Short mmCIF file of C-alpha atoms and ligand atoms in Angstrom, two decimals:
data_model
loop_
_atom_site.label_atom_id
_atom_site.label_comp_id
_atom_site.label_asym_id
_atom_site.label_seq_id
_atom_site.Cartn_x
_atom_site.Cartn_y
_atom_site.Cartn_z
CA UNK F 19 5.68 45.17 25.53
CA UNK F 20 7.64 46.63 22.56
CA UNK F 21 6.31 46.65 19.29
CA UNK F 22 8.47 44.55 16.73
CA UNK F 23 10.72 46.14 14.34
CA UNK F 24 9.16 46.30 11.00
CA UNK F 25 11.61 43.45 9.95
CA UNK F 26 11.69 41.32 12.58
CA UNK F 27 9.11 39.16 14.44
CA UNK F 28 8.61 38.91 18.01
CA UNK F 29 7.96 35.60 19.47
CA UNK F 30 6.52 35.41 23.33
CA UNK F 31 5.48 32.32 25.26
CA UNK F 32 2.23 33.39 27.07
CA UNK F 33 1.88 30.14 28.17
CA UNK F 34 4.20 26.58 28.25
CA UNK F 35 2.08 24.29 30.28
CA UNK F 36 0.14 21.66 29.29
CA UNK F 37 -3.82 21.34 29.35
CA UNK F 38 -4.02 21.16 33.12
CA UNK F 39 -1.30 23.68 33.58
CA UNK F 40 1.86 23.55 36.34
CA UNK F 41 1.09 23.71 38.99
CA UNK F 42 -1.37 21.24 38.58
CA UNK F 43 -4.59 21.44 40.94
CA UNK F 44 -4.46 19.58 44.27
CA UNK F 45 -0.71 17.88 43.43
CA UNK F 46 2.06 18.73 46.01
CA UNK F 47 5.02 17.42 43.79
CA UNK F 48 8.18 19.13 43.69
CA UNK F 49 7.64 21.06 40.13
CA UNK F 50 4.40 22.12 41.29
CA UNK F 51 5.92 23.35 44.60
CA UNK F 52 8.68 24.65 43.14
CA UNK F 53 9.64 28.79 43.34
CA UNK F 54 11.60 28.53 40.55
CA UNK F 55 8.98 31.28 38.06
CA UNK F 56 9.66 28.88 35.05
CA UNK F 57 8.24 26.12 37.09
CA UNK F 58 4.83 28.22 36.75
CA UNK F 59 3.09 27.29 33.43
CA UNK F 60 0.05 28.23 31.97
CA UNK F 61 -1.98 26.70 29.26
CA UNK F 62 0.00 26.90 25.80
CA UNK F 63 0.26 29.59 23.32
CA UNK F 64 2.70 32.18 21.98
CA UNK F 65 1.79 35.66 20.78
CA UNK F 66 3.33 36.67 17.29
CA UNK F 67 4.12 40.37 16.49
CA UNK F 68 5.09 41.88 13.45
CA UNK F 69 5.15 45.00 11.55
CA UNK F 70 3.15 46.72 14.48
CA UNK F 71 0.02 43.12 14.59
CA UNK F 72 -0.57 41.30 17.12
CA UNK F 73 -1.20 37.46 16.26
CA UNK F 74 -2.23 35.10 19.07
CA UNK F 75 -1.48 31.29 18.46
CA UNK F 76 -4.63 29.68 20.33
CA UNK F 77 -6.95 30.85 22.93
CA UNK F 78 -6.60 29.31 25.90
CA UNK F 79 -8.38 29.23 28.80
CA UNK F 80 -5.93 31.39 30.45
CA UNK F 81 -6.05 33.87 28.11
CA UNK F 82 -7.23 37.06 30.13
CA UNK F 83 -4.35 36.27 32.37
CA UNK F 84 -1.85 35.88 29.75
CA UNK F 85 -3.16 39.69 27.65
CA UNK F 86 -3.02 41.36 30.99
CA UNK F 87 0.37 39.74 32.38
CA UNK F 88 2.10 40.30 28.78
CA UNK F 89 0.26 44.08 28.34
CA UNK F 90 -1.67 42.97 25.56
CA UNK F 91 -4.17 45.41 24.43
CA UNK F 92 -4.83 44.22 21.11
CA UNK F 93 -5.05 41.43 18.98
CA UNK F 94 -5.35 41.57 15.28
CA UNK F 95 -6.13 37.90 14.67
CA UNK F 96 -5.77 34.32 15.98
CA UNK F 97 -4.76 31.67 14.93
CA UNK F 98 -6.32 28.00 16.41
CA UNK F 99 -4.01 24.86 16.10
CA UNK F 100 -6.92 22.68 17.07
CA UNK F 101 -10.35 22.60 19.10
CA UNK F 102 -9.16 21.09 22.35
CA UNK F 103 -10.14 22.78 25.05
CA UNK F 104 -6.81 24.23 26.50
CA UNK F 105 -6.41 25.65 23.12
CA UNK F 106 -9.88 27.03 22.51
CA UNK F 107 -11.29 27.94 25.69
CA UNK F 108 -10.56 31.77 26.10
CA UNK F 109 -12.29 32.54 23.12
CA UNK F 110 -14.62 34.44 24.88
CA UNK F 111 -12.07 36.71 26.36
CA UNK F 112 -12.02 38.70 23.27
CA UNK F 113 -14.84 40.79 24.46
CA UNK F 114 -13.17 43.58 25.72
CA UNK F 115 -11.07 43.43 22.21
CA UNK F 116 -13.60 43.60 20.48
CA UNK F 117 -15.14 46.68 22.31
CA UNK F 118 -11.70 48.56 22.09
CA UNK F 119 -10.74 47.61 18.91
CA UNK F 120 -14.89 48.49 17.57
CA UNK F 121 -14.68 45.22 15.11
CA UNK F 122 -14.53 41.47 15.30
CA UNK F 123 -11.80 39.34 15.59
CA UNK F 124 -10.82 37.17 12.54
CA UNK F 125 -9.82 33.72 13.93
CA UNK F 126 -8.17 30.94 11.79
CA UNK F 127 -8.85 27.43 11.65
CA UNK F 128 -9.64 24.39 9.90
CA UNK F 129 -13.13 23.13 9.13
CA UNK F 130 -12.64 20.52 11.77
CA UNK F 131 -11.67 23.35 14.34
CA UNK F 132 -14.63 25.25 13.66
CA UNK F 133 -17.09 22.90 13.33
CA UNK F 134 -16.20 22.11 17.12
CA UNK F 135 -15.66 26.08 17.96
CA UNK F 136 -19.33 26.88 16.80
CA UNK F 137 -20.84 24.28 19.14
CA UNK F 138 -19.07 25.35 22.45
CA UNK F 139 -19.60 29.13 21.94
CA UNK F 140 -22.92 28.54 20.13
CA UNK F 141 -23.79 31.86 21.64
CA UNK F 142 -21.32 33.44 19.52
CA UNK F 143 -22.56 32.30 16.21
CA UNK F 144 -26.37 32.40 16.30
CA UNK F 145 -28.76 34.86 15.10
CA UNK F 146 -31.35 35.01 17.69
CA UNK F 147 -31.26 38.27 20.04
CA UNK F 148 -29.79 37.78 23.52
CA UNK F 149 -29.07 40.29 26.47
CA UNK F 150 -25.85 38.77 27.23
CA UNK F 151 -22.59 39.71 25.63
CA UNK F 152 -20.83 37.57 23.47
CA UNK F 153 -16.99 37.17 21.05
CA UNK F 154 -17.35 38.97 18.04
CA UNK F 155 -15.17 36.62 15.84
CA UNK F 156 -15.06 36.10 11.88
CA UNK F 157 -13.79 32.43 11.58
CA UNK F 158 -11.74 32.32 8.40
CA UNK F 159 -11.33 28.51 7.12
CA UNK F 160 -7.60 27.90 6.37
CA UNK F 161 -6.20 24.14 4.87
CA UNK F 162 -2.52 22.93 4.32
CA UNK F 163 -2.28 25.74 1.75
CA UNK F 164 -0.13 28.98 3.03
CA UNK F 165 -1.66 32.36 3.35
CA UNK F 166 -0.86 35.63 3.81
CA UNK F 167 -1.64 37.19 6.61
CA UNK F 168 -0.68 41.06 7.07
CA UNK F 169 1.69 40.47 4.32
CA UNK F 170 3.49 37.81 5.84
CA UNK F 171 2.97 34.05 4.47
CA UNK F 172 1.72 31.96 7.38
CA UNK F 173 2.43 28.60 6.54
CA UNK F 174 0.02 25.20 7.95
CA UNK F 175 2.40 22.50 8.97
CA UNK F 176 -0.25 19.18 8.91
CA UNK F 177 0.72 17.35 12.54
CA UNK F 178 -0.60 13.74 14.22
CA UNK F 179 -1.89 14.78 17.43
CA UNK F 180 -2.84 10.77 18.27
CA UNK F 181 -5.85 9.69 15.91
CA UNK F 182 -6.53 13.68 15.67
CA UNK F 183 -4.92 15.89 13.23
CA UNK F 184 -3.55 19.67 14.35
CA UNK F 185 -2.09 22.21 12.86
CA UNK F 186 1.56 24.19 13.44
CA UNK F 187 2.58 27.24 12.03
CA UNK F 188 5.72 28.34 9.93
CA UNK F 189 6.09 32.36 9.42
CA UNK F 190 9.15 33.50 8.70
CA UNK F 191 12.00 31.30 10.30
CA UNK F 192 10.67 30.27 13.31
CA UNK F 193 7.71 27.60 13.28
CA UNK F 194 5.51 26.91 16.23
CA UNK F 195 4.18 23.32 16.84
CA UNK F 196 2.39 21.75 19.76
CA UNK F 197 0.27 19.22 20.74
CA UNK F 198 1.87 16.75 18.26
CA UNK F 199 2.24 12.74 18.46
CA UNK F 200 4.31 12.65 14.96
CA UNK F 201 5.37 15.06 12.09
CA UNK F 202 4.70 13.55 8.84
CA UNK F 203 7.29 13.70 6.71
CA UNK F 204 5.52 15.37 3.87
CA UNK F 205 5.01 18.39 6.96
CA UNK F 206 9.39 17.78 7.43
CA UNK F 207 9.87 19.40 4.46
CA UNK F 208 7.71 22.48 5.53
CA UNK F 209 10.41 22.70 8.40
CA UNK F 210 13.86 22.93 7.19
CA UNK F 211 16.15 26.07 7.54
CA UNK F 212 14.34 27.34 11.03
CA UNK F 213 16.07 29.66 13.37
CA UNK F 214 13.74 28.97 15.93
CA UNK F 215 11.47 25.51 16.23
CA UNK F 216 8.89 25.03 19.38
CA UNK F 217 8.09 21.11 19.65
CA UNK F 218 5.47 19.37 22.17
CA UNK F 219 7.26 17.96 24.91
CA UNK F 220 4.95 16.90 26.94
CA UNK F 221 7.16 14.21 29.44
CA UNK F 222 9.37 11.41 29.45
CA UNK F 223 7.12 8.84 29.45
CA UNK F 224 5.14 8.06 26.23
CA UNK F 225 1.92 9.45 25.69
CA UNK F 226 -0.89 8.45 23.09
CA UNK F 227 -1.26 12.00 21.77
CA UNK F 228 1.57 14.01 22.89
CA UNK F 229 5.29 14.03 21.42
CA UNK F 230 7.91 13.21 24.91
CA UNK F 231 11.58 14.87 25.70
CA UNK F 232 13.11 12.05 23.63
CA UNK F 233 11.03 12.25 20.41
CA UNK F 234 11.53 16.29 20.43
CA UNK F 235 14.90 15.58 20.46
CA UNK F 236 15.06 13.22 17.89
CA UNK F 237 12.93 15.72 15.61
CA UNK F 238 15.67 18.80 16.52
CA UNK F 239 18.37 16.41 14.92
CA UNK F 240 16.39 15.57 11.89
CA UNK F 241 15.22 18.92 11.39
CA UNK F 242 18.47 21.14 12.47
CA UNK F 243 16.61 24.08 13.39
CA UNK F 244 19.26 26.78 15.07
CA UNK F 245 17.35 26.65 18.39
CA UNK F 246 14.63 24.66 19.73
CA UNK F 247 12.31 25.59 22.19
CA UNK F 248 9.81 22.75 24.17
CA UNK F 249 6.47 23.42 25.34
CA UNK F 250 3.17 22.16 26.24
CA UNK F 251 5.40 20.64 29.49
CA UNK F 252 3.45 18.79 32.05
CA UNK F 253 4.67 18.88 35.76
CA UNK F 254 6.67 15.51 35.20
CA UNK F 255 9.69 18.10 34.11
CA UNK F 256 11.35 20.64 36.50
CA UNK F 257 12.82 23.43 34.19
CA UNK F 258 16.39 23.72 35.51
CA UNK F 259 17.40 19.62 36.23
CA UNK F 260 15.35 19.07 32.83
CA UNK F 261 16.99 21.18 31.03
CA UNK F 262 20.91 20.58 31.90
CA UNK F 263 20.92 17.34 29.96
CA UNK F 264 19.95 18.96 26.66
CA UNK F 265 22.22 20.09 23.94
CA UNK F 266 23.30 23.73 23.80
CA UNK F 267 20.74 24.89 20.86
CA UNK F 268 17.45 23.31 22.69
CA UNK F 269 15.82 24.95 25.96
CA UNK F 270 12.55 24.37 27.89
CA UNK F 271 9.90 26.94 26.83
CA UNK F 272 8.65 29.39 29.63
CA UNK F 273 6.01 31.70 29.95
CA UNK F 274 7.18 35.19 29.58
CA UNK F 275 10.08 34.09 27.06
CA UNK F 276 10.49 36.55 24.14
CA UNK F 277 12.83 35.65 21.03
CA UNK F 278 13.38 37.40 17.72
CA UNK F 279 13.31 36.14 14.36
CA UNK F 280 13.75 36.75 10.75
CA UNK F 281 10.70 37.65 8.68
ZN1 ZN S 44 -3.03 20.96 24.28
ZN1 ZN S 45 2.69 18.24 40.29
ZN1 ZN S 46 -4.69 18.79 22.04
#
């Protein structure tokens, strides 16, 4: 994997799938059976690099497969969208990081996020002795307001993720948004002018927490980003039949995609 130029940022998908990931366990359909690689989804998140950092968009539980498929051998800090478990889960992967890189991780997240993230890895965050290993992590509390990170503004985009309440990313012209049910339109105006736009697209039938095909789409024309990209895509959606009845500037997401943007 190439570092990014010093003016550009590097987008990869380490993962498009949603929570259960495609193929799904113990389903025989014809996405899951399918040889087409794109058809092949793991648990969602994108790795962000710019100006020689490495920035990994959630932690999923299929993380150690996703550093060591993509070559990752650092990773400067991560960013959590929310506490669900196919977003949190690989936390404790950053072990070996953290022994290479000799420091913790710092790992952003809202209050909410964290308050969730210190009871699963409990054995991260307390103070009593232990002679098991754990994540070294520094959990840095973020809100709505933008922040720089590496001296590039990061910017919170507030989502509806059902009754719950995520968080998407804007840096530079591309923005990164999953597990989504509706974009307030306070968050819309956090979205205009993008090159590049990822958008939960879970399936085409409604779901109670999850944006489908249809509503992505609609959100592509309100928005006008350049290109669209949707992930967090359950098995209901073969990549190639899917996605020959979208417009020109939106594609299905798949892991091992790489795009540039604008910083
Ligand atoms: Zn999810
Ligand atoms: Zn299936
Ligand atoms: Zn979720």
């Amino acid at each position: 994997m190439s570092h990014a130029d010093h003016g550009a940022i590097r987008i990869t998908v380490l993962g498009s799938g949603t929570s259960s990931g495609v193929p799904t366990i113990g389903c025989g359909c014809a996405t899951c059976a399918s040889t087409d690689p794109r058809d092949n989804r793991l648990r969602p998140s994108v790795l962000v690099q710019y100006g020689g950092k490495n920035v990994l968009i959630d932690a999923t539980p299929d993380f150690r497969m996703q550093a060591l498929r993509a070559g990752i051998t650092r990773v400067d800090a991560i960013l959590l969208t929310h506490a669900h478990a196919d977003h949190i889960l690989g936390l404790d992967d950053v072990r070996p990081l953290n022994y290479h890189q000799k420091m913790s991780i710092p790992v952003y997240g809202t209050s909410a996020t964290f308050d969730i993230v210190k009871r699963v890895f409990q054995y991260a965050f307390t103070t009593q002795p232990s002679q098991s290993s754990a994540p070294r992590v520094d959990l840095v509390e973020i809100t709505d307001e933008p922040f720089d990170l590496f001296g590039l503004q990061v910017v919170p985009v507030r989502l509806m993720h059902g009754n719950g309440v995520t968080l998407g990313f804007r840096f530079g012209d591309a923005a990164y948004l999953t597990d989504h049910s509706e974009i307030p339109d306070e968050s819309k105006a956090r979205l205009r002018n993008l090159d590049v736009l990822f958008l939960d697209a879970l399936r085409h039938r409604p779901h109670p927490t999850h944006s489908t095909v249809e509503q992505s789409l609609q959100s592509v024309r309100e928005l006008e980003p350049r290109r669209a990209f949707f992930t967090h895509i359950c098995h209901d959606l073969p990549h190639a039949a899917t996605e020959a009845g979208f417009p020109a500037n939106v594609r299905l997401a798949y892991d091992g995609l790489e795009l540039e943007v604008e910083r």
